[in-house]
Amino acid sequence: MTMDKRFRVELISATPCPQKVIYAGMHQDYSERFVFDEIDRFPSEKRAGEIAVSQLLAGGRGHYGPLEHPQIVLNAGWFPHSTMQQLRTHRISVSFDCQSFRYTGKRLYDVGKKLLSPSHPWDLEDDIDEVIYFRPVSEYSDRQGKRYAYTAEQRLEDIEMAALSLQHYAKRIDQGFAEEHARGLIPFDVRQHWVMSANLRSLLHILDMRCTTAAQLECQQLCELILPHLQAWVPEIAEWYIKHRWKKPRLAP
Ligand SMILES: Cc1cc2nc3c(=O)[nH]c(=O)nc-3n(C[C@H](O)[C@H](O)[C@H](O)COP(=O)(O)OP(=O)(O)OC[C@H]3O[C@@H](n4cnc5c(N)ncnc54)[C@H](O)[C@@H]3O)c2cc1C
């Protein structure tokens, strides 16, 4: 399925040498000594990752505790509101800061005002698609497996409906409504940006739950955009993850 061209996931920050950090935790579990005193003799980042895989993860060992030390902070952008809602059902060792449209309605207002201008022709790419997400034209199926087509004509009709909502939103703001009141007029899949942080264990759990076909399309695509950050950050663990868990349906324990 084509990915929306505006979807983005960018790295804000991440614990440096995360696989060495995991090694430190793991090593302290078994070492009589104070592991800080051996820090100069820790294995390389790559070797630490390999040890983490073989000692903590391989063969379903499930010794995930040391994976809770490294932390990553990501910025997700231009996803539909529904994706943000799905992500925010995860509560353990994950934190979010999301646009609420209480303080951030201006880009919607600007599009609504532009559309209200009699001389302005509706422009899918530059105006409405920038602020409201619509799935690409394609074949889809519902949860019972019934297939249907989302055609270009239907998509345009939906965009025109959204244009009316945005115009109405701008009108209400001009009438003095608070953003938190007028936001009820915004189409549901308004594009939203958020910052999220997780530790490596909680991030892998989110990927477990949201990268499979049981999850909704946009959530799967979010996971696809998170994956390269995982690979760059913890390459050996990411390699194990992709081989053993990526896109393999799992129930939360
Ligand atoms: C395909 C799919 C469809 C879904 N549909 C819906 C829906 O229609 N409506 C809806 O509201 N939600 C829905 N959810 C959300 C789902 O019910 C969970 O709330 C969400 O996936 C968070 O999962 P989690 O508890 O594993 O994650 P986290 O909050 O990250 O928790 C991590 C782990 O901690 C443990 N844990 C967390 N909280 C508790 C607790 N209170 N008690 C015991 N153990 C706990 C569990 O082991 C859990 O797996 C859906 C999720 C998926 C993946």
PDB file of N, CA and C and ligand atoms in Angstrom, residues 89-92 94 143 205 209-210 214-215 252-253, ligand 1:
ATOM      1  N   THR A  89      -3.010   4.634  23.289  1.00  0.00           N
ATOM      2  CA  THR A  89      -3.536   3.575  24.179  1.00  0.00           C
ATOM      3  C   THR A  89      -2.387   2.879  24.909  1.00  0.00           C
ATOM      4  N   HIS A  90      -1.151   3.059  24.428  1.00  0.00           N
ATOM      5  CA  HIS A  90       0.000   2.456  25.119  1.00  0.00           C
ATOM      6  C   HIS A  90       0.381   3.357  26.286  1.00  0.00           C
ATOM      7  N   ARG A  91       0.472   2.744  27.471  1.00  0.00           N
ATOM      8  CA  ARG A  91       0.600   3.542  28.694  1.00  0.00           C
ATOM      9  C   ARG A  91       1.892   3.327  29.439  1.00  0.00           C
ATOM     10  N   ILE A  92       2.565   2.200  29.182  1.00  0.00           N
ATOM     11  CA  ILE A  92       3.670   1.815  30.062  1.00  0.00           C
ATOM     12  C   ILE A  92       4.999   2.253  29.455  1.00  0.00           C
ATOM     13  N   VAL A  94       5.969   4.945  28.092  1.00  0.00           N
ATOM     14  CA  VAL A  94       5.899   5.706  26.847  1.00  0.00           C
ATOM     15  C   VAL A  94       5.190   7.012  27.186  1.00  0.00           C
ATOM     16  N   ARG A 143     -12.973  -5.112   8.168  1.00  0.00           N
ATOM     17  CA  ARG A 143     -12.449  -6.069   9.151  1.00  0.00           C
ATOM     18  C   ARG A 143     -12.986  -7.471   8.935  1.00  0.00           C
ATOM     19  N   HIS A 205       7.629  -3.232  22.179  1.00  0.00           N
ATOM     20  CA  HIS A 205       6.253  -3.690  22.452  1.00  0.00           C
ATOM     21  C   HIS A 205       5.264  -2.978  21.522  1.00  0.00           C
ATOM     22  N   MET A 209       2.803  -4.706  18.636  1.00  0.00           N
ATOM     23  CA  MET A 209       1.343  -4.567  18.591  1.00  0.00           C
ATOM     24  C   MET A 209       0.857  -3.883  17.323  1.00  0.00           C
ATOM     25  N   ARG A 210       1.730  -3.015  16.746  1.00  0.00           N
ATOM     26  CA  ARG A 210       1.230  -2.102  15.712  1.00  0.00           C
ATOM     27  C   ARG A 210       1.836  -2.292  14.334  1.00  0.00           C
ATOM     28  N   ALA A 214      -3.012  -6.757  11.729  1.00  0.00           N
ATOM     29  CA  ALA A 214      -4.157  -6.564  12.636  1.00  0.00           C
ATOM     30  C   ALA A 214      -4.306  -5.086  12.993  1.00  0.00           C
ATOM     31  N   ALA A 215      -3.194  -4.366  12.965  1.00  0.00           N
ATOM     32  CA  ALA A 215      -3.244  -2.929  13.280  1.00  0.00           C
ATOM     33  C   ALA A 215      -3.721  -2.162  12.048  1.00  0.00           C
ATOM     34  N   ALA A 252      -0.628  -9.030  23.223  1.00  0.00           N
ATOM     35  CA  ALA A 252       0.030  -8.470  24.394  1.00  0.00           C
ATOM     36  C   ALA A 252      -0.045  -9.506  25.511  1.00  0.00           C
ATOM     37  N   PRO A 253       1.030  -9.674  26.268  1.00  0.00           N
ATOM     38  CA  PRO A 253       0.976 -10.643  27.371  1.00  0.00           C
ATOM     39  C   PRO A 253       0.014 -10.160  28.455  1.00  0.00           C
TER      40      PRO A 253
HETATM   41  C1  LIG B   1      -5.331  -4.305  16.533  1.00  0.00           C
HETATM   42  C2  LIG B   1      -5.734  -3.528  17.759  1.00  0.00           C
HETATM   43  C3  LIG B   1      -7.040  -3.110  17.898  1.00  0.00           C
HETATM   44  C4  LIG B   1      -7.438  -2.375  19.029  1.00  0.00           C
HETATM   45  N1  LIG B   1      -8.724  -1.923  19.135  1.00  0.00           N
HETATM   46  C5  LIG B   1      -9.084  -1.153  20.184  1.00  0.00           C
HETATM   47  C6  LIG B   1     -10.399  -0.595  20.299  1.00  0.00           C
HETATM   48  O1  LIG B   1     -11.246  -0.814  19.442  1.00  0.00           O
HETATM   49  N2  LIG B   1     -10.691   0.188  21.351  1.00  0.00           N
HETATM   50  C7  LIG B   1      -9.773   0.434  22.345  1.00  0.00           C
HETATM   51  O2  LIG B   1     -10.094   1.135  23.316  1.00  0.00           O
HETATM   52  N3  LIG B   1      -8.524  -0.064  22.272  1.00  0.00           N
HETATM   53  C8  LIG B   1      -8.163  -0.842  21.227  1.00  0.00           C
HETATM   54  N4  LIG B   1      -6.880  -1.320  21.156  1.00  0.00           N
HETATM   55  C9  LIG B   1      -5.944  -0.979  22.207  1.00  0.00           C
HETATM   56  C10 LIG B   1      -5.633  -2.188  23.125  1.00  0.00           C
HETATM   57  O3  LIG B   1      -6.799  -2.645  23.788  1.00  0.00           O
HETATM   58  C11 LIG B   1      -4.584  -1.787  24.161  1.00  0.00           C
HETATM   59  O4  LIG B   1      -5.144  -0.846  25.045  1.00  0.00           O
HETATM   60  C12 LIG B   1      -3.389  -1.156  23.497  1.00  0.00           C
HETATM   61  O5  LIG B   1      -2.950  -1.952  22.435  1.00  0.00           O
HETATM   62  C13 LIG B   1      -2.276  -0.988  24.513  1.00  0.00           C
HETATM   63  O6  LIG B   1      -1.664  -2.258  24.642  1.00  0.00           O
HETATM   64  P1  LIG B   1      -0.819  -2.702  25.873  1.00  0.00           P
HETATM   65  O7  LIG B   1      -1.695  -2.757  27.078  1.00  0.00           O
HETATM   66  O8  LIG B   1      -0.132  -3.961  25.489  1.00  0.00           O
HETATM   67  O9  LIG B   1       0.286  -1.544  25.948  1.00  0.00           O
HETATM   68  P2  LIG B   1       0.975  -0.775  27.130  1.00  0.00           P
HETATM   69  O10 LIG B   1       0.065   0.197  27.749  1.00  0.00           O
HETATM   70  O11 LIG B   1       2.202  -0.217  26.533  1.00  0.00           O
HETATM   71  O12 LIG B   1       1.330  -1.875  28.192  1.00  0.00           O
HETATM   72  C14 LIG B   1       2.462  -2.711  28.033  1.00  0.00           C
HETATM   73  C15 LIG B   1       2.193  -3.999  28.771  1.00  0.00           C
HETATM   74  O13 LIG B   1       2.088  -3.697  30.163  1.00  0.00           O
HETATM   75  C16 LIG B   1       1.118  -4.567  30.768  1.00  0.00           C
HETATM   76  N5  LIG B   1       0.010  -3.750  31.271  1.00  0.00           N
HETATM   77  C17 LIG B   1      -0.256  -2.452  30.958  1.00  0.00           C
HETATM   78  N6  LIG B   1      -1.305  -1.998  31.649  1.00  0.00           N
HETATM   79  C18 LIG B   1      -1.728  -3.029  32.397  1.00  0.00           C
HETATM   80  C19 LIG B   1      -2.785  -3.176  33.302  1.00  0.00           C
HETATM   81  N7  LIG B   1      -3.616  -2.184  33.593  1.00  0.00           N
HETATM   82  N8  LIG B   1      -2.941  -4.364  33.897  1.00  0.00           N
HETATM   83  C20 LIG B   1      -2.104  -5.397  33.628  1.00  0.00           C
HETATM   84  N9  LIG B   1      -1.065  -5.332  32.772  1.00  0.00           N
HETATM   85  C21 LIG B   1      -0.887  -4.154  32.160  1.00  0.00           C
HETATM   86  C22 LIG B   1       0.668  -5.530  29.677  1.00  0.00           C
HETATM   87  O14 LIG B   1       1.469  -6.660  29.718  1.00  0.00           O
HETATM   88  C23 LIG B   1       0.907  -4.720  28.406  1.00  0.00           C
HETATM   89  O15 LIG B   1       1.042  -5.518  27.259  1.00  0.00           O
HETATM   90  C24 LIG B   1      -6.481  -2.064  20.035  1.00  0.00           C
HETATM   91  C25 LIG B   1      -5.156  -2.502  19.894  1.00  0.00           C
HETATM   92  C26 LIG B   1      -4.777  -3.209  18.760  1.00  0.00           C
HETATM   93  C27 LIG B   1      -3.332  -3.635  18.622  1.00  0.00           C
END
